[in-house]
Coordinates of C-alpha atoms in Angstrom, one line a residue:
M1 CA -38.8 106.8 94.2
A2 CA -37.1 103.5 93.2
L3 CA -39.2 100.5 91.9
L4 CA -39.4 97.4 94.0
K5 CA -36.6 98.5 96.6
V6 CA -35.5 95.6 98.8
K7 CA -33.1 95.6 101.7
F8 CA -30.3 93.0 101.7
N9 CA -27.8 91.7 104.4
Q10 CA -25.0 89.4 103.4
K11 CA -27.1 86.3 104.1
K12 CA -29.8 87.4 101.8
R13 CA -27.4 88.4 99.0
V14 CA -25.7 84.9 99.2
K15 CA -29.2 83.2 99.1
L16 CA -30.2 85.3 96.1
A17 CA -27.0 84.5 94.2
Q18 CA -27.3 80.8 94.9
G19 CA -31.0 80.8 93.8
L20 CA -30.2 82.7 90.7
W21 CA -27.3 80.3 89.9
L22 CA -29.7 77.5 90.1
M23 CA -32.5 79.2 88.1
N24 CA -30.0 80.1 85.4
W25 CA -29.0 76.4 84.8
F26 CA -32.8 75.5 84.8
S27 CA -33.1 78.3 82.2
V28 CA -30.3 76.6 80.2
F29 CA -32.4 73.3 80.1
A30 CA -35.4 75.4 79.1
G31 CA -33.4 76.9 76.2
I32 CA -32.5 73.2 75.2
L33 CA -36.2 72.5 75.2
V34 CA -37.1 75.5 73.1
F35 CA -34.3 74.5 70.6
S36 CA -35.6 70.9 70.5
M37 CA -39.1 72.1 69.8
G38 CA -37.9 74.3 67.0
L39 CA -35.9 71.4 65.5
F40 CA -38.9 68.9 65.7
L41 CA -41.3 71.4 64.1
K42 CA -38.8 72.0 61.4
I43 CA -38.5 68.3 60.6
E44 CA -42.3 67.9 60.6
L45 CA -42.6 70.8 58.2
R46 CA -40.0 69.4 55.9
K47 CA -41.7 66.1 55.9
R48 CA -44.6 67.6 53.9
S49 CA -42.6 70.4 52.1
E50 CA -44.0 69.0 48.8
V51 CA -47.5 70.1 49.7
M52 CA -46.4 73.6 51.0
D53 CA -46.2 76.5 48.7
N54 CA -43.3 78.4 50.2
S55 CA -40.8 78.5 53.0
E56 CA -42.6 81.1 55.2
S57 CA -43.8 78.4 57.5
H58 CA -40.2 77.8 58.6
F59 CA -39.9 81.1 60.3
V60 CA -41.5 79.8 63.5
P61 CA -39.0 76.8 63.8
N62 CA -36.1 78.9 62.9
S63 CA -37.0 81.5 65.5
L64 CA -37.4 78.8 68.2
I65 CA -34.0 77.3 67.3
L66 CA -32.3 80.8 67.5
M67 CA -34.1 81.6 70.9
G68 CA -33.0 78.3 72.3
I69 CA -29.4 78.8 71.4
L70 CA -29.5 82.4 72.8
S71 CA -31.1 81.2 75.9
C72 CA -28.4 78.7 76.7
A73 CA -25.8 81.2 75.9
F74 CA -27.3 84.1 78.0
N75 CA -28.2 81.9 81.0
G76 CA -24.9 80.1 81.1
F77 CA -23.1 83.5 81.1
A78 CA -25.5 84.7 84.0
G79 CA -24.9 81.5 86.0
K80 CA -21.1 82.1 85.9
I81 CA -21.8 85.8 87.1
C82 CA -24.0 84.6 89.9
Y83 CA -21.4 82.1 91.0
D84 CA -18.7 84.6 91.0
S85 CA -20.8 87.2 92.9
L86 CA -20.3 85.2 96.0
D87 CA -16.7 86.3 96.1
P88 CA -16.3 90.2 95.9
A89 CA -12.9 89.9 94.5
K90 CA -14.2 87.9 91.6
F91 CA -17.4 90.0 91.2
I92 CA -15.3 93.1 90.4
K93 CA -14.3 91.9 86.9
W94 CA -18.0 91.4 85.9
K95 CA -19.2 94.8 87.5
P96 CA -18.6 96.9 84.2
L97 CA -20.4 94.3 82.1
L98 CA -23.6 93.9 84.2
K99 CA -25.4 97.0 82.7
P100 CA -24.9 96.1 79.1
Y101 CA -25.7 92.3 79.8
L102 CA -29.0 93.3 81.6
A103 CA -29.9 95.6 78.6
L104 CA -29.2 92.6 76.2
C105 CA -31.3 90.4 78.4
F106 CA -34.2 92.8 78.2
L107 CA -34.0 92.8 74.4
F108 CA -33.7 89.0 74.4
N109 CA -37.0 88.6 76.5
I110 CA -38.8 91.0 74.1
L111 CA -37.9 88.8 71.2
L112 CA -38.9 85.7 73.2
F113 CA -42.2 87.1 73.9
L114 CA -42.7 88.1 70.2
V115 CA -41.9 84.5 69.2
A116 CA -44.4 83.1 71.6
L117 CA -46.9 85.5 69.9
I118 CA -45.8 84.3 66.4
C119 CA -46.5 80.7 67.4
F120 CA -50.2 81.6 67.9
L121 CA -50.5 84.1 64.9
M122 CA -49.0 82.0 62.1
R123 CA -52.2 80.1 61.5
G124 CA -53.3 82.5 58.6
S125 CA -50.0 82.3 56.7
L126 CA -49.9 78.5 57.2
E127 CA -53.4 78.1 55.9
S128 CA -52.6 79.9 52.5
T129 CA -49.4 78.0 52.2
L130 CA -51.1 74.7 52.6
A131 CA -54.0 75.6 50.4
Q132 CA -51.8 76.5 47.4
G133 CA -49.3 73.8 48.0
L134 CA -52.0 71.0 48.1
K135 CA -53.7 72.5 45.0
N136 CA -50.4 72.1 43.1
G137 CA -49.7 68.7 44.6
M138 CA -53.0 67.4 43.4
K139 CA -52.3 68.7 39.9
F140 CA -49.0 66.7 39.6
Y141 CA -50.6 63.5 41.2
R142 CA -50.9 61.9 37.8
D143 CA -47.3 62.8 36.7
T144 CA -45.9 59.4 37.8
D145 CA -43.4 59.3 34.8
T146 CA -42.3 63.0 35.1
P147 CA -38.9 63.4 36.7
G148 CA -39.2 65.5 39.9
R149 CA -43.0 64.8 40.2
C150 CA -43.0 61.0 40.1
F151 CA -43.1 60.9 44.0
M152 CA -46.1 63.2 44.3
K153 CA -48.7 60.4 44.0
K154 CA -47.1 58.5 46.9
T155 CA -47.0 61.6 49.0
I156 CA -50.5 62.7 48.5
D157 CA -51.8 59.1 49.1
M158 CA -49.8 58.7 52.3
L159 CA -50.9 62.1 53.4
Q160 CA -54.6 61.2 53.0
I161 CA -54.2 57.8 54.7
E162 CA -52.4 59.2 57.6
F163 CA -54.5 62.3 58.3
K164 CA -57.8 60.7 57.2
C165 CA -58.6 63.5 54.8
C166 CA -59.4 63.9 51.0
G167 CA -58.5 66.5 48.6
N168 CA -57.8 70.1 49.5
N169 CA -61.1 71.3 50.9
G170 CA -63.0 68.0 50.4
F171 CA -63.3 64.9 48.1
K172 CA -65.0 67.1 45.4
D173 CA -61.7 68.8 44.7
W174 CA -60.7 65.6 42.8
F175 CA -63.5 66.1 40.4
E176 CA -62.0 69.4 39.0
I177 CA -58.6 67.9 38.0
Q178 CA -57.4 65.0 35.9
W179 CA -55.6 62.8 38.3
I180 CA -55.6 59.7 36.2
S181 CA -52.4 59.5 34.0
N182 CA -52.9 59.4 30.1
R183 CA -51.0 56.1 29.9
Y184 CA -53.7 54.4 31.8
L185 CA -56.5 55.6 29.5
D186 CA -57.8 53.8 26.4
F187 CA -58.2 56.6 23.8
S188 CA -60.0 54.1 21.4
S189 CA -62.9 54.0 24.0
K190 CA -65.9 56.1 23.2
E191 CA -66.4 57.0 26.9
V192 CA -62.9 58.3 27.2
K193 CA -63.1 60.3 23.9
D194 CA -66.5 61.8 24.9
R195 CA -65.2 62.9 28.3
I196 CA -62.1 64.6 26.8
K197 CA -64.1 66.3 24.1
S198 CA -66.6 67.6 26.6
N199 CA -63.9 69.5 28.6
V200 CA -62.6 72.7 27.2
D201 CA -59.1 72.0 28.3
G202 CA -59.2 68.5 26.9
R203 CA -58.8 66.8 30.2
Y204 CA -60.3 63.5 31.5
L205 CA -62.4 64.5 34.4
V206 CA -64.4 62.0 36.5
D207 CA -66.5 62.0 39.6
G208 CA -64.0 59.7 41.2
V209 CA -61.3 59.9 43.8
P210 CA -58.0 58.1 44.6
F211 CA -58.2 54.9 46.7
S212 CA -56.4 56.8 49.6
C213 CA -59.6 58.8 50.1
C214 CA -61.4 55.5 51.1
N215 CA -62.5 55.1 54.8
P216 CA -61.5 51.6 55.9
S217 CA -64.2 51.8 58.6
S218 CA -66.9 51.9 56.0
P219 CA -69.2 48.8 56.3
R220 CA -69.4 48.6 52.5
P221 CA -66.7 48.3 49.7
C222 CA -65.3 51.6 48.9
I223 CA -67.0 53.5 46.2
Q224 CA -64.3 55.7 44.5
Y225 CA -65.9 56.0 41.0
Q226 CA -69.1 57.5 40.0
V227 CA -69.2 58.9 43.5
T228 CA -72.1 61.3 42.7
N229 CA -74.1 58.8 40.7
N230 CA -76.6 57.2 43.1
S231 CA -78.1 55.0 40.5
A232 CA -74.9 53.3 39.7
H233 CA -74.7 51.6 43.1
Y234 CA -77.2 49.7 44.9
S235 CA -78.7 51.3 48.1
Y236 CA -76.5 54.4 47.8
D237 CA -76.7 58.1 48.4
Y238 CA -73.6 60.0 48.4
Q239 CA -74.8 62.9 50.4
T240 CA -75.7 60.7 53.4
E241 CA -73.1 57.9 52.9
E242 CA -70.6 59.6 55.4
L243 CA -68.5 56.5 56.2
N244 CA -67.5 55.7 52.6
L245 CA -65.0 58.5 51.9
W246 CA -63.1 60.9 54.2
R247 CA -65.2 64.1 54.3
R248 CA -62.6 66.3 55.8
G249 CA -60.2 68.2 53.4
C250 CA -56.3 67.7 53.9
R251 CA -55.8 71.4 54.4
E252 CA -58.1 71.5 57.4
A253 CA -56.4 68.4 58.7
L254 CA -52.8 69.6 58.3
L255 CA -53.8 73.1 59.6
H256 CA -55.3 71.7 62.7
Y257 CA -52.2 69.4 63.2
Y258 CA -49.7 72.1 62.8
S259 CA -51.5 74.9 64.4
S260 CA -52.3 72.9 67.6
M261 CA -48.6 72.0 67.8
M262 CA -47.4 75.6 67.4
S263 CA -50.0 76.7 69.9
S264 CA -48.8 74.2 72.5
M265 CA -45.2 75.3 71.7
G266 CA -46.4 78.9 72.2
V267 CA -47.6 78.2 75.7
V268 CA -44.3 76.5 76.6
V269 CA -42.4 79.5 75.2
L270 CA -44.5 81.9 77.3
L271 CA -43.7 79.9 80.4
V272 CA -40.1 80.0 79.6
W273 CA -40.4 83.8 79.1
L274 CA -42.0 84.2 82.5
F275 CA -39.2 82.2 84.0
E276 CA -36.6 84.3 82.2
M277 CA -38.3 87.5 83.3
S278 CA -38.0 86.5 87.0
V279 CA -34.3 85.5 86.5
M280 CA -33.6 88.9 84.9
V281 CA -35.4 90.7 87.8
G282 CA -33.4 88.7 90.3
L283 CA -30.2 89.5 88.5
R284 CA -31.1 93.2 88.6
L285 CA -31.8 93.1 92.3
L286 CA -28.4 91.3 92.9
H287 CA -26.5 93.7 90.8
T288 CA -27.9 96.9 92.5
S289 CA -27.5 95.3 96.0
L290 CA -23.9 94.7 95.4
E291 CA -23.3 98.1 93.9
S292 CA -25.0 99.9 96.7
I293 CA -22.8 98.3 99.5
A294 CA -21.6 101.4 101.4
N295 CA -18.3 99.8 102.5
P296 CA -16.9 97.4 100.0
E297 CA -14.3 96.2 102.7
D298 CA -17.1 95.1 105.0
P299 CA -19.2 92.5 103.0
E300 CA -21.5 91.9 105.9
C301 CA -23.0 95.4 105.9
E302 CA -26.6 96.0 104.6
S303 CA -27.4 97.4 101.2
E304 CA -30.5 98.1 99.0
G305 CA -31.5 96.6 95.7
W306 CA -34.0 97.8 93.3
I307 CA -35.3 97.2 89.7
L308 CA -35.4 100.8 88.6
E309 CA -33.7 103.6 90.5
N310 CA -36.1 106.5 89.7
G311 CA -39.4 104.8 89.3
L312 CA -41.2 103.8 86.1
K313 CA -42.5 107.3 85.1
D314 CA -39.1 109.0 85.8
T315 CA -37.2 106.5 84.0
F316 CA -39.4 106.7 80.9
K317 CA -39.0 110.5 80.9
S318 CA -35.3 110.4 81.2
A319 CA -35.1 107.8 78.4
L320 CA -37.1 110.2 76.2
E321 CA -34.8 113.0 77.0
N322 CA -31.7 111.0 76.3
L323 CA -33.2 110.1 72.8
K324 CA -33.9 113.8 72.2
K325 CA -30.5 114.7 73.1
I326 CA -29.1 112.1 70.8
G327 CA -31.3 113.4 68.0
K328 CA -30.3 117.0 68.4
F329 CA -26.6 116.0 68.6
N330 CA -26.9 114.1 65.3
Q331 CA -28.7 117.2 63.8
V332 CA -26.0 119.6 65.0
E333 CA -23.3 117.4 63.4
A334 CA -25.2 117.2 60.1
D335 CA -25.6 121.0 60.1
G336 CA -22.0 121.5 60.9
E337 CA -20.9 119.3 58.0
G338 CA -23.3 121.1 55.6
T339 CA -21.7 124.6 56.8
G340 CA -18.3 123.4 56.3
E341 CA -19.0 122.2 52.7
E342 CA -20.6 125.6 51.9
A343 CA -17.7 127.5 53.3
G344 CA -15.2 125.4 51.3
K345 CA -16.9 126.5 48.1
T346 CA -15.6 130.0 46.7
P347 CA -18.2 132.0 44.9
A348 CA -17.5 132.6 41.2
I349 CA -16.9 136.3 40.2
T350 CA -17.8 137.4 36.8
T351 CA -16.0 140.5 35.5
V352 CA -17.8 142.7 33.0
S353 CA -15.4 144.6 30.7

């Protein structure tokens, strides 16, 4: 039994074709929207590529851009088919292409659904990318005189100010690296010498943070040096002074920013996918209703349209059988080639005298 069988007369077929033509052009605009979202996300990721460890995060925007282009191409082509289906003479030239086109549409919708899922599932990969990238960026913070790294201080400072964050996981991350350049250290000072000697790697480590970690909403002047030394500041307790420095790490802030953006895009792509599926179903009904016209010379006669001719279960069984036949055919061809090679070889005969 056919799946979703619907009876059509000429009036219904015309309305379906006109409705699909309109829906396909809406889908073209939806494809432009998906393309624009991918482009916007790619630009946003490139803005902070210095604090990202690899380019895996660009898989999502690249996929959105590709799906947007394919959506515009597929739906523009489908719109032309729907427009020509109003005229039986014009529809004849599209008739052989409809089945392959619907198969391509089905594959496209599978890919579109997978891209929507990827938008929700890329959080883990993005988190590791940001964690390693920020860690490396903080190491190069002091290299203001090194070619290729001189911009890193500005990048990190602007990042911490814009996203109201500090360090990778928190402000204490700055205590574990030397973020002050050697050119600004007085090596004749006993304090500087003692700090360098006390460290195994010979680094100048302090319990301080860059100025960009300071919260401008704090009621007191920013304390960025001797952060953990309560006695160095009047009426101060670094564990309770929440307004002095940003407590949230930049990894968490950036992860929330990008993951919420990708989740919103995933929802939009899912809505586009549902719309594309409805267009594909409508196009299939139009295709079968036009093919099943009993008398092509009488366009006003009734016809039937369906999604699957033999039902879901029977269609699945026939698809499996076809795959098995293809497998057996390839196996027979391989065996035939092997037999031919063996037949071509003449056995060596040894004569004993």
